[in-house]
């Protein structure tokens, strides 16, 4: 779902694996009339013409268009609207609202929950044809349409202008949900979140009268629609409307040269994969490994640390998977880059009692690294569920004990069950918690517990293991990652609807505080202003004020 939350990539088993213009009317002429002279994007490389396709159950395309990458969920909508322009989106939303039909939106289809493939959804707006990446000379910013996949975004930005954005590692994730949820990736420690670069956003909203319209909101202090921009800098998707495109520019950047308006990526990077065999790991060795990894990130995640050139993921798979693996990328242009990488691996492995096995160690060009399987992993149609957390401090003894117990359980032995613990902090933590909708701005790690499988018959056992693991991992704070202590809540792009269930959340902390903390009241105000009829909703959507 482009405008709900997005699914980042997983790795199965031991496979190695983070304006104030309002558009009136529903026609293209009406949409274009909103742009002031000279502000409409002047370059376009995507499909932006042609009629929208309406796909129903009897259409050969229907089975493909009613599902995303999570095979647990297959929708049964009355129709899927495959759109190519903002005007198409306005029309599709208006028709659904007029007919009283529940609507949902998809671009990359990487949603963790059934926010799109829900039985109540009757109309799905498919944004995959809206995939252009261009530069708007009027707004002096790069334009990314919501259906563009991250791999395409990186390639066009880099090959055309030599720039990039610090987005996620999975190239098939759609920009729509990823950006507005506060997406992060291998460059985020050095450059921040991709949502920190949003200058403007175009959103198709529905007012109290039931009229669909497209609005462009910017971060300019004088913009009367700035609250709508703010909500799309970490508020998550499926809440306020349908995002059709973003304008991206580095905050504070000036001039008219596009090559200076977004960051340059490294020319080359060092990549590495090492692993520690479960056959040799003792409980004490596993504990040391986890504590070392956490300690390194506590020590080297400050805003000016040279080590921000390094990004890593530690992947403790279930013992049945064979190993705990560590994948790392380092900017090859950083001082002593290869030594930094070697020192990091030595730090993590110190005192573990097992020699790390090297599976990969080489220097590659940056654009090729965006396709490297170390972070992207395979992306087939698994059934999956993941549960997220922000980690502010090193893992507690109770956390490591829960990890060891559940990853070595003999009553549940499955190699596709794992954790993904990603480097975080650095530049991310230089932004105030209320400056964007991302409230968690002092964590050093992103944590996921996850499981991938293929057979529907195995749903119950895999979900039971995952839920029990997560509950025990955060037993000190009521079965969920508590706020402002060792942990700091949850990441909305890794949506987990279980937090609404008191059987799995006994913390007394409501789900919305876990995801949004003190930013939630403002998000509710934005919801009331821009979606007063609650047209855009799902199991974890922002609620209207009571």
Short mmCIF file of C-alpha atoms in Angstrom, two decimals:
data_model
loop_
_atom_site.label_atom_id
_atom_site.label_comp_id
_atom_site.label_asym_id
_atom_site.label_seq_id
_atom_site.Cartn_x
_atom_site.Cartn_y
_atom_site.Cartn_z
CA UNK A 1 0.00 0.00 0.00
CA UNK A 2 1.74 3.11 -1.18
CA UNK A 3 -0.10 5.36 1.21
CA UNK A 4 -0.20 3.05 4.16
CA UNK A 5 2.85 1.50 5.63
CA UNK A 6 5.46 -0.28 3.60
CA UNK A 7 7.22 -3.58 4.03
CA UNK A 8 10.95 -3.50 4.10
CA UNK A 9 12.83 -6.59 2.90
CA UNK A 10 13.32 -9.74 4.94
CA UNK A 11 15.81 -12.60 4.56
CA UNK A 12 14.59 -16.14 4.98
CA UNK A 13 16.51 -18.77 6.91
CA UNK A 14 20.24 -18.24 6.86
CA UNK A 15 20.15 -16.32 3.59
CA UNK A 16 22.16 -13.17 4.02
CA UNK A 17 20.37 -10.16 4.25
CA UNK A 18 16.73 -1.34 6.92
CA UNK A 19 2.67 25.05 -1.98
CA UNK A 20 -0.54 25.75 -1.02
CA UNK A 21 -2.20 25.06 -4.34
CA UNK A 22 -5.53 23.25 -4.36
CA UNK A 23 -6.45 21.28 -7.44
CA UNK A 24 -10.06 21.73 -8.41
CA UNK A 25 -12.20 19.41 -10.51
CA UNK A 26 -11.47 15.90 -11.69
CA UNK A 27 -10.04 16.56 -15.13
CA UNK A 28 -6.42 16.99 -16.12
CA UNK A 29 -7.01 20.62 -17.04
CA UNK A 30 -8.39 21.25 -13.57
CA UNK A 31 -5.40 19.55 -12.00
CA UNK A 32 -2.91 21.59 -13.99
CA UNK A 33 -4.65 24.83 -13.19
CA UNK A 34 -3.36 24.58 -9.62
CA UNK A 35 0.24 25.18 -10.66
CA UNK A 36 1.47 28.73 -10.74
CA UNK A 37 3.13 29.70 -14.00
CA UNK A 38 6.47 28.04 -14.41
CA UNK A 39 6.07 25.66 -11.43
CA UNK A 40 4.84 22.54 -13.17
CA UNK A 41 7.60 19.89 -13.42
CA UNK A 42 9.52 20.40 -16.61
CA UNK A 43 11.02 16.91 -16.94
CA UNK A 44 9.12 13.67 -16.84
CA UNK A 45 10.34 10.15 -17.53
CA UNK A 46 7.36 8.09 -16.31
CA UNK A 47 4.00 7.16 -17.76
CA UNK A 48 1.83 10.21 -17.20
CA UNK A 49 -0.72 9.98 -19.98
CA UNK A 50 -3.43 7.65 -21.12
CA UNK A 51 -6.65 6.64 -19.39
CA UNK A 52 -6.92 4.95 -16.02
CA UNK A 53 -7.71 1.25 -16.23
CA UNK A 54 -10.53 -0.27 -14.17
CA UNK A 55 -9.92 -3.92 -13.37
CA UNK A 56 -12.71 -6.12 -12.04
CA UNK A 57 -12.87 -9.74 -10.81
CA UNK A 58 -13.36 -11.19 -14.31
CA UNK A 59 -10.24 -9.46 -15.67
CA UNK A 60 -7.11 -11.56 -16.21
CA UNK A 61 -5.14 -8.90 -14.30
CA UNK A 62 -7.29 -9.05 -11.19
CA UNK A 63 -5.44 -11.80 -9.24
CA UNK A 64 -2.17 -9.89 -9.53
CA UNK A 65 -3.64 -6.52 -8.64
CA UNK A 66 -5.43 -7.55 -5.44
CA UNK A 67 -2.29 -8.64 -3.60
CA UNK A 68 1.00 -7.18 -2.48
CA UNK A 69 4.18 -8.96 -1.47
CA UNK A 70 2.72 -10.41 1.75
CA UNK A 71 0.98 -13.58 0.62
CA UNK A 72 -1.00 -13.72 3.87
CA UNK A 73 -3.39 -11.12 2.50
CA UNK A 74 -5.35 -11.25 -0.77
CA UNK A 75 -8.08 -8.67 -1.29
CA UNK A 76 -11.51 -9.00 -2.86
CA UNK A 77 -12.30 -5.45 -4.02
CA UNK A 78 -15.00 -4.74 -6.56
CA UNK A 79 -12.42 -2.96 -8.69
CA UNK A 80 -8.80 -1.85 -8.92
CA UNK A 81 -8.18 1.54 -10.51
CA UNK A 82 -4.78 1.64 -12.22
CA UNK A 83 -4.09 5.37 -12.46
CA UNK A 84 -1.49 7.42 -14.33
CA UNK A 85 -2.18 11.02 -13.27
CA UNK A 86 -3.30 13.02 -10.27
CA UNK A 87 -6.54 13.74 -12.12
CA UNK A 88 -7.15 9.99 -12.37
CA UNK A 89 -6.69 9.67 -8.61
CA UNK A 90 -9.10 12.52 -7.89
CA UNK A 91 -11.67 10.87 -10.14
CA UNK A 92 -11.24 7.42 -8.59
CA UNK A 93 -11.48 8.75 -5.05
CA UNK A 94 -14.52 10.89 -5.88
CA UNK A 95 -16.38 7.98 -7.45
CA UNK A 96 -15.67 5.75 -4.46
CA UNK A 97 -16.76 8.39 -1.95
CA UNK A 98 -19.93 9.22 -3.88
CA UNK A 99 -20.83 5.52 -4.02
CA UNK A 100 -20.02 5.04 -0.33
CA UNK A 101 -17.33 2.45 -1.05
CA UNK A 102 -14.31 1.88 1.18
CA UNK A 103 -11.06 2.82 -0.58
CA UNK A 104 -7.40 1.86 -0.13
CA UNK A 105 -4.19 2.66 -1.98
CA UNK A 106 -1.20 0.62 -3.16
CA UNK A 107 2.08 1.43 -4.89
CA UNK A 108 4.83 -1.03 -3.94
CA UNK A 109 2.55 -3.38 -2.04
CA UNK A 110 4.92 -3.99 0.89
CA UNK A 111 2.41 -3.54 3.69
CA UNK A 112 2.87 -5.66 6.83
CA UNK A 113 -0.86 -5.90 7.57
CA UNK A 114 -4.14 -6.17 5.64
CA UNK A 115 -4.58 -2.43 5.23
CA UNK A 116 -5.20 -2.80 1.48
CA UNK A 117 -6.24 -6.44 1.15
CA UNK A 118 -9.03 -6.03 3.70
CA UNK A 119 -12.50 -7.50 3.10
CA UNK A 120 -14.11 -4.10 3.70
CA UNK A 121 -12.10 -2.42 0.92
CA UNK A 122 -14.13 -2.17 -2.28
CA UNK A 123 -11.89 0.06 -4.41
CA UNK A 124 -8.10 -0.13 -4.62
CA UNK A 125 -6.19 2.71 -6.26
CA UNK A 126 -3.04 1.28 -7.84
CA UNK A 127 -0.34 3.94 -8.25
CA UNK A 128 2.31 1.79 -9.92
CA UNK A 129 2.04 3.65 -13.24
CA UNK A 130 2.76 6.95 -11.50
CA UNK A 131 6.49 6.27 -11.37
CA UNK A 132 8.18 9.35 -12.83
CA UNK A 133 11.29 10.92 -11.28
CA UNK A 134 12.04 14.44 -12.50
CA UNK A 135 13.20 17.91 -11.53
CA UNK A 136 10.80 20.82 -11.08
CA UNK A 137 12.57 24.10 -11.94
CA UNK A 138 9.68 26.11 -10.54
CA UNK A 139 9.90 24.66 -7.03
CA UNK A 140 13.59 23.95 -7.39
CA UNK A 141 13.13 20.41 -6.12
CA UNK A 142 13.09 16.84 -7.36
CA UNK A 143 9.71 15.26 -8.04
CA UNK A 144 9.10 11.61 -7.20
CA UNK A 145 5.72 10.15 -8.01
CA UNK A 146 4.27 7.89 -5.34
CA UNK A 147 4.30 4.74 -7.46
CA UNK A 148 8.03 4.91 -8.19
CA UNK A 149 9.99 2.07 -6.65
CA UNK A 150 13.07 2.96 -4.63
CA UNK A 151 15.49 1.20 -6.96
CA UNK A 152 14.16 3.30 -9.85
CA UNK A 153 14.36 6.47 -7.76
CA UNK A 154 18.00 5.84 -6.88
CA UNK A 155 18.95 5.02 -10.46
CA UNK A 156 17.32 8.08 -12.04
CA UNK A 157 18.55 10.53 -9.40
CA UNK A 158 22.10 9.18 -9.61
CA UNK A 159 22.47 8.71 -13.34
CA UNK A 160 20.85 12.03 -14.22
CA UNK A 161 22.10 14.35 -11.49
CA UNK A 162 24.60 12.41 -9.33
CA UNK A 163 22.46 12.68 -6.18
CA UNK A 164 20.41 10.43 -3.94
CA UNK A 165 18.13 10.28 -0.90
CA UNK A 166 18.69 8.19 2.26
CA UNK A 167 15.89 5.72 1.68
CA UNK A 168 15.47 2.03 2.27
CA UNK A 169 17.52 -0.87 0.96
CA UNK A 170 14.74 -2.83 -0.73
CA UNK A 171 14.56 -1.62 -4.36
CA UNK A 172 10.96 -2.81 -4.89
CA UNK A 173 9.39 -0.74 -2.10
CA UNK A 174 7.15 2.03 -3.41
CA UNK A 175 7.99 5.64 -2.57
CA UNK A 176 4.42 6.49 -1.56
CA UNK A 177 4.25 4.85 1.83
CA UNK A 178 7.98 4.58 2.46
CA UNK A 179 8.63 8.33 2.44
CA UNK A 180 5.65 9.44 4.50
CA UNK A 181 6.36 6.75 7.11
CA UNK A 182 9.88 8.04 7.79
CA UNK A 183 11.83 5.45 5.82
CA UNK A 184 15.50 4.82 6.52
CA UNK A 185 18.38 2.92 4.97
CA UNK A 186 22.12 2.45 4.60
CA UNK A 187 22.86 6.19 4.31
CA UNK A 188 20.57 7.36 7.11
CA UNK A 189 23.18 7.42 9.87
CA UNK A 190 25.10 9.94 7.79
CA UNK A 191 22.22 11.76 6.06
CA UNK A 192 19.04 11.27 8.12
CA UNK A 193 15.64 9.94 7.12
CA UNK A 194 14.20 10.20 3.63
CA UNK A 195 11.23 12.09 5.10
CA UNK A 196 13.63 14.80 6.31
CA UNK A 197 14.13 15.76 2.66
CA UNK A 198 10.46 16.28 1.77
CA UNK A 199 9.93 19.87 0.61
CA UNK A 200 6.36 19.41 -0.60
CA UNK A 201 3.74 16.73 -1.06
CA UNK A 202 0.66 16.45 -3.27
CA UNK A 203 -2.26 14.69 -1.59
CA UNK A 204 -5.73 13.86 -2.85
CA UNK A 205 -8.01 14.59 0.10
CA UNK A 206 -11.76 14.51 0.77
CA UNK A 207 -13.44 17.40 2.57
CA UNK A 208 -16.49 17.40 4.84
CA UNK A 209 -18.81 17.81 1.84
CA UNK A 210 -17.39 14.63 0.29
CA UNK A 211 -15.51 16.40 -2.48
CA UNK A 212 -12.18 14.98 -3.58
CA UNK A 213 -9.46 17.46 -4.45
CA UNK A 214 -5.68 17.50 -4.72
CA UNK A 215 -3.65 19.75 -2.43
CA UNK A 216 0.01 20.67 -2.55
CA UNK A 217 1.48 21.36 0.88
CA UNK A 218 5.03 22.57 1.52
CA UNK A 219 7.35 23.02 4.47
CA UNK A 220 7.38 26.80 3.97
CA UNK A 221 6.41 28.48 7.28
CA UNK A 222 3.95 30.72 5.44
CA UNK A 223 2.11 27.83 3.78
CA UNK A 224 -1.43 27.56 5.23
CA UNK A 225 -1.31 23.84 4.39
CA UNK A 226 1.98 23.22 6.17
CA UNK A 227 0.27 20.93 8.69
CA UNK A 228 -0.53 18.50 5.87
CA UNK A 229 3.14 18.53 4.82
CA UNK A 230 4.19 17.86 8.42
CA UNK A 231 1.87 14.88 8.75
CA UNK A 232 3.53 13.27 5.73
CA UNK A 233 7.02 13.44 7.25
CA UNK A 234 6.53 10.35 9.41
CA UNK A 235 2.81 10.11 10.08
CA UNK A 236 2.43 6.93 8.05
CA UNK A 237 0.10 6.19 5.17
CA UNK A 238 -3.60 5.59 4.81
CA UNK A 239 -4.42 8.44 7.17
CA UNK A 240 -5.11 11.71 5.39
CA UNK A 241 -5.47 11.05 1.66
CA UNK A 242 -3.69 9.63 -1.37
CA UNK A 243 -0.15 10.90 -1.90
CA UNK A 244 0.49 11.27 -5.62
CA UNK A 245 3.96 12.86 -5.57
CA UNK A 246 6.68 14.33 -3.43
CA UNK A 247 9.09 17.21 -3.98
CA UNK A 248 12.47 16.46 -2.38
CA UNK A 249 15.26 18.88 -1.50
CA UNK A 250 17.89 19.08 1.22
CA UNK A 251 16.72 21.50 3.95
CA UNK A 252 18.63 24.76 3.62
CA UNK A 253 19.94 23.97 0.14
CA UNK A 254 19.90 26.91 -2.27
CA UNK A 255 20.82 27.72 -5.83
CA UNK A 256 19.43 26.32 -9.06
CA UNK A 257 21.91 23.50 -9.75
CA UNK A 258 20.04 20.22 -9.16
CA UNK A 259 23.31 18.44 -8.38
CA UNK A 260 23.59 20.57 -5.22
CA UNK A 261 20.02 20.19 -3.97
CA UNK A 262 20.23 16.61 -2.70
CA UNK A 263 23.19 14.72 -1.19
CA UNK A 264 25.75 12.92 -3.28
CA UNK A 265 26.13 9.23 -2.44
CA UNK A 266 29.54 7.59 -2.04
CA UNK A 267 31.32 6.77 -5.26
CA UNK A 268 32.19 3.32 -3.92
CA UNK A 269 31.45 1.30 -0.80
CA UNK A 270 32.99 -1.61 1.02
CA UNK A 271 30.51 -4.44 1.57
CA UNK A 272 30.94 -7.34 3.93
CA UNK A 273 29.15 -10.43 5.19
CA UNK A 274 30.39 -12.54 8.08
CA UNK A 275 28.64 -15.11 10.24
CA UNK A 276 28.99 -17.03 13.50
CA UNK A 277 27.85 -20.65 13.43
CA UNK A 278 25.14 -21.64 15.87
CA UNK A 279 26.83 -25.03 16.17
CA UNK A 280 29.70 -23.32 18.01
CA UNK A 281 27.85 -20.54 19.84
CA UNK A 282 27.26 -21.01 23.55
CA UNK A 283 24.74 -18.99 25.52
CA UNK A 284 27.60 -16.90 26.85
CA UNK A 285 29.02 -16.39 23.36
CA UNK A 286 25.64 -15.34 21.98
CA UNK A 287 25.18 -12.93 24.87
CA UNK A 288 28.58 -11.38 24.22
CA UNK A 289 27.83 -11.01 20.51
CA UNK A 290 24.57 -9.18 21.13
CA UNK A 291 26.04 -6.96 23.84
CA UNK A 292 29.03 -6.08 21.64
CA UNK A 293 26.80 -5.09 18.75
CA UNK A 294 24.60 -2.93 20.94
CA UNK A 295 27.55 -1.32 22.69
CA UNK A 296 29.25 -0.35 19.43
CA UNK A 297 26.16 1.51 18.29
CA UNK A 298 25.71 3.24 21.64
CA UNK A 299 29.34 4.44 21.41
CA UNK A 300 29.50 5.38 17.73
CA UNK A 301 26.13 6.90 16.81
CA UNK A 302 26.79 10.51 17.77
CA UNK A 303 26.02 13.23 15.19
CA UNK A 304 29.68 13.79 14.29
CA UNK A 305 31.12 10.30 14.67
CA UNK A 306 33.35 9.22 11.75
CA UNK A 307 31.67 5.83 12.07
CA UNK A 308 28.45 7.23 10.59
CA UNK A 309 30.00 6.14 7.29
CA UNK A 310 29.20 2.58 8.42
CA UNK A 311 25.81 0.88 8.29
CA UNK A 312 25.18 -2.67 9.45
CA UNK A 313 22.52 -5.27 10.09
CA UNK A 314 22.89 -8.13 12.54
CA UNK A 315 20.61 -11.05 11.70
CA UNK A 316 20.29 -13.68 14.40
CA UNK A 317 18.33 -16.45 12.72
CA UNK A 318 16.73 -19.28 14.63
CA UNK A 319 19.27 -21.98 15.41
CA UNK A 320 17.69 -24.11 12.70
CA UNK A 321 18.92 -21.52 10.22
CA UNK A 322 22.52 -22.30 11.10
CA UNK A 323 24.13 -18.95 11.87
CA UNK A 324 24.01 -15.39 13.10
CA UNK A 325 25.08 -13.15 10.21
CA UNK A 326 26.36 -9.59 10.03
CA UNK A 327 26.16 -7.49 6.86
CA UNK A 328 27.93 -4.15 6.62
CA UNK A 329 28.44 -1.29 4.20
CA UNK A 330 31.05 1.46 4.60
CA UNK A 331 31.61 4.55 2.47
CA UNK A 332 34.90 3.74 0.75
CA UNK A 333 35.75 7.43 0.65
CA UNK A 334 35.73 7.75 4.43
CA UNK A 335 39.16 7.96 6.11
CA UNK A 336 40.56 4.46 6.67
CA UNK A 337 37.31 2.96 5.48
CA UNK A 338 38.46 -0.63 5.17
CA UNK A 339 40.15 -0.49 8.55
CA UNK A 340 36.92 0.90 10.04
CA UNK A 341 35.09 -2.12 8.65
CA UNK A 342 37.66 -4.57 10.00
CA UNK A 343 37.69 -2.90 13.41
CA UNK A 344 33.88 -3.02 13.56
CA UNK A 345 33.74 -6.75 12.80
CA UNK A 346 36.47 -7.40 15.38
CA UNK A 347 34.57 -5.35 17.98
CA UNK A 348 31.34 -7.26 17.44
CA UNK A 349 33.08 -10.62 17.56
CA UNK A 350 35.36 -9.95 20.54
CA UNK A 351 35.05 -12.58 23.26
CA UNK A 352 32.38 -14.56 21.43
CA UNK A 353 34.54 -17.67 21.29
CA UNK A 354 33.68 -18.41 17.66
CA UNK A 355 35.68 -17.36 14.62
CA UNK A 356 33.58 -15.33 12.20
CA UNK A 357 33.32 -16.90 8.76
CA UNK A 358 33.76 -14.41 5.90
CA UNK A 359 31.29 -14.86 3.05
CA UNK A 360 31.83 -11.53 1.26
CA UNK A 361 34.37 -8.71 1.42
CA UNK A 362 34.82 -6.37 -1.55
CA UNK A 363 34.63 -2.81 -2.82
CA UNK A 364 31.85 -2.02 -5.29
CA UNK A 365 30.31 1.05 -6.88
CA UNK A 366 27.49 2.63 -4.91
CA UNK A 367 24.67 2.17 -7.42
CA UNK A 368 25.50 -1.52 -7.76
CA UNK A 369 25.47 -1.77 -3.97
CA UNK A 370 21.82 -0.67 -3.91
CA UNK A 371 21.02 -4.04 -5.49
CA UNK A 372 23.32 -6.07 -3.21
CA UNK A 373 21.54 -9.04 -1.66
CA UNK A 374 23.25 -8.43 1.68
CA UNK A 375 20.63 -5.82 2.51
CA UNK A 376 17.96 -6.28 -0.11
CA UNK A 377 17.61 -10.06 0.16
CA UNK A 378 15.21 -12.10 -1.97
CA UNK A 379 11.73 -10.67 -2.41
CA UNK A 380 9.38 -13.50 -3.33
CA UNK A 381 5.77 -13.82 -2.25
CA UNK A 382 6.27 -15.13 1.27
CA UNK A 383 3.70 -15.06 3.98
CA UNK A 384 5.26 -12.95 6.68
CA UNK A 385 4.82 -10.94 9.83
CA UNK A 386 7.25 -8.58 11.49
CA UNK A 387 7.20 -6.67 14.76
CA UNK A 388 9.31 -3.49 15.27
CA UNK A 389 11.05 -1.57 18.02
CA UNK A 390 13.34 1.39 18.54
CA UNK A 391 16.34 0.64 20.80
CA UNK A 392 17.83 3.63 22.68
CA UNK A 393 20.37 1.80 24.82
CA UNK A 394 22.17 -1.52 24.80
CA UNK A 395 20.13 -4.69 25.15
CA UNK A 396 19.26 -5.63 28.72
CA UNK A 397 20.09 -9.03 30.16
CA UNK A 398 16.39 -9.92 30.03
CA UNK A 399 16.22 -9.02 26.35
CA UNK A 400 19.25 -11.11 25.43
CA UNK A 401 17.91 -14.00 27.48
CA UNK A 402 14.62 -13.86 25.56
CA UNK A 403 16.50 -13.77 22.27
CA UNK A 404 18.53 -16.84 23.13
CA UNK A 405 15.58 -18.84 24.45
CA UNK A 406 13.32 -18.23 21.47
CA UNK A 407 16.02 -18.54 18.82
CA UNK A 408 17.08 -21.91 20.22
CA UNK A 409 13.66 -23.38 21.02
CA UNK A 410 13.37 -27.02 20.11
CA UNK A 411 9.56 -27.08 20.12
CA UNK A 412 9.75 -24.56 17.28
CA UNK A 413 12.59 -25.16 14.85
CA UNK A 414 12.45 -23.08 11.71
CA UNK A 415 15.18 -21.32 9.75
CA UNK A 416 12.90 -18.60 8.41
CA UNK A 417 12.44 -17.11 11.87
CA UNK A 418 14.89 -14.36 12.74
CA UNK A 419 15.70 -10.90 14.01
CA UNK A 420 16.95 -7.98 11.93
CA UNK A 421 18.81 -5.41 14.00
CA UNK A 422 19.75 -2.34 11.96
CA UNK A 423 22.18 0.49 12.65
CA UNK A 424 20.47 3.79 13.35
CA UNK A 425 21.07 7.16 15.00
CA UNK A 426 23.64 9.67 13.81
CA UNK A 427 22.11 12.40 11.66
CA UNK A 428 18.65 10.96 12.33
CA UNK A 429 18.97 12.09 15.92
CA UNK A 430 19.81 15.72 15.11
CA UNK A 431 16.18 16.57 14.31
CA UNK A 432 13.77 17.67 17.03
CA UNK A 433 11.00 15.12 17.83
CA UNK A 434 8.26 17.58 16.83
CA UNK A 435 9.97 19.07 13.77
CA UNK A 436 8.59 16.20 11.69
CA UNK A 437 6.03 13.56 12.54
CA UNK A 438 8.81 11.09 13.46
CA UNK A 439 8.95 11.40 17.24
CA UNK A 440 11.72 8.86 17.94
CA UNK A 441 14.91 10.88 17.53
CA UNK A 442 17.41 9.43 19.98
CA UNK A 443 17.56 5.70 19.18
CA UNK A 444 20.67 3.88 17.99
CA UNK A 445 19.13 0.67 16.59
CA UNK A 446 16.00 -0.45 14.78
CA UNK A 447 14.92 -3.95 15.82
CA UNK A 448 12.60 -6.41 14.13
CA UNK A 449 11.49 -9.88 15.04
CA UNK A 450 10.13 -11.61 11.98
CA UNK A 451 9.17 -14.86 10.36
CA UNK A 452 8.59 -15.84 6.71
CA UNK A 453 6.86 -18.96 5.49
CA UNK A 454 4.92 -20.30 2.52
CA UNK A 455 2.07 -22.59 3.59
CA UNK A 456 -1.20 -21.20 5.02
CA UNK A 457 -1.39 -24.35 7.14
CA UNK A 458 1.60 -23.08 9.12
CA UNK A 459 0.15 -19.68 9.97
CA UNK A 460 -0.80 -20.46 13.55
CA UNK A 461 2.51 -21.91 14.67
CA UNK A 462 4.63 -19.15 13.13
CA UNK A 463 2.44 -16.35 14.44
CA UNK A 464 2.40 -17.92 17.91
CA UNK A 465 6.21 -18.12 18.02
CA UNK A 466 6.61 -14.53 16.87
CA UNK A 467 4.07 -13.11 19.30
CA UNK A 468 5.51 -15.03 22.23
CA UNK A 469 9.03 -13.96 21.33
CA UNK A 470 8.11 -10.29 21.05
CA UNK A 471 6.15 -10.37 24.31
CA UNK A 472 9.09 -11.90 26.15
CA UNK A 473 11.65 -9.65 24.43
CA UNK A 474 9.87 -6.66 25.98
CA UNK A 475 8.60 -8.35 29.14
CA UNK A 476 10.10 -5.55 31.25
CA UNK A 477 7.71 -3.03 29.65
CA UNK A 478 4.47 -4.96 29.27
CA UNK A 479 5.19 -6.99 26.14
CA UNK A 480 5.88 -4.00 23.90
CA UNK A 481 8.90 -1.67 23.54
CA UNK A 482 8.19 0.96 26.18
CA UNK A 483 8.85 4.67 25.81
CA UNK A 484 11.81 6.81 26.82
CA UNK A 485 13.79 4.08 28.53
CA UNK A 486 15.91 1.36 26.95
CA UNK A 487 13.40 1.25 24.10
CA UNK A 488 11.24 3.95 22.52
CA UNK A 489 8.18 2.51 20.88
CA UNK A 490 7.61 1.31 17.34
CA UNK A 491 8.15 2.23 13.67
CA UNK A 492 4.93 2.83 11.72
CA UNK A 493 6.32 1.51 8.42
CA UNK A 494 6.60 -1.87 10.15
CA UNK A 495 2.95 -1.93 11.16
CA UNK A 496 1.94 -4.44 13.83
CA UNK A 497 -1.77 -4.43 14.65
CA UNK A 498 -1.20 -6.73 17.64
CA UNK A 499 -0.40 -3.69 19.79
CA UNK A 500 -4.13 -2.92 19.89
CA UNK A 501 -4.76 -6.28 21.56
CA UNK A 502 -4.38 -6.28 25.38
CA UNK A 503 -3.43 -9.95 25.15
CA UNK A 504 -0.13 -8.83 23.58
CA UNK A 505 0.14 -5.31 24.98
CA UNK A 506 -0.23 -5.22 28.74
CA UNK A 507 1.86 -2.08 29.11
CA UNK A 508 -0.99 0.36 29.52
CA UNK A 509 0.53 2.38 26.67
CA UNK A 510 -1.98 2.84 23.84
CA UNK A 511 -0.91 1.79 20.37
CA UNK A 512 -0.77 5.35 19.05
CA UNK A 513 1.74 6.48 21.68
CA UNK A 514 3.98 3.55 20.82
CA UNK A 515 4.09 4.72 17.21
CA UNK A 516 3.73 8.50 17.50
CA UNK A 517 4.40 9.51 21.12
CA UNK A 518 3.61 13.20 21.74
CA UNK A 519 3.02 13.90 18.05
CA UNK A 520 -0.28 12.01 18.03
CA UNK A 521 -2.56 14.89 19.17
CA UNK A 522 -1.30 17.05 16.30
CA UNK A 523 -1.77 14.19 13.85
CA UNK A 524 -5.38 13.91 15.01
CA UNK A 525 -5.87 17.61 14.36
CA UNK A 526 -4.53 17.16 10.83
CA UNK A 527 -6.86 14.20 10.39
CA UNK A 528 -9.87 16.27 11.45
CA UNK A 529 -8.97 19.05 9.03
CA UNK A 530 -8.06 17.00 5.98
CA UNK A 531 -10.06 13.78 6.34
CA UNK A 532 -13.07 14.76 8.46
CA UNK A 533 -15.18 11.90 7.03
CA UNK A 534 -12.52 9.29 7.93
CA UNK A 535 -12.41 8.09 4.33
CA UNK A 536 -8.83 6.88 4.70
CA UNK A 537 -8.60 4.35 7.49
CA UNK A 538 -7.21 1.00 8.53
CA UNK A 539 -6.40 -0.92 11.74
CA UNK A 540 -3.67 1.55 12.80
CA UNK A 541 -4.85 4.74 11.14
CA UNK A 542 -4.86 8.07 12.95
CA UNK A 543 -8.20 8.53 14.67
CA UNK A 544 -10.48 11.52 14.48
CA UNK A 545 -10.62 13.56 17.68
CA UNK A 546 -13.42 12.40 19.97
#
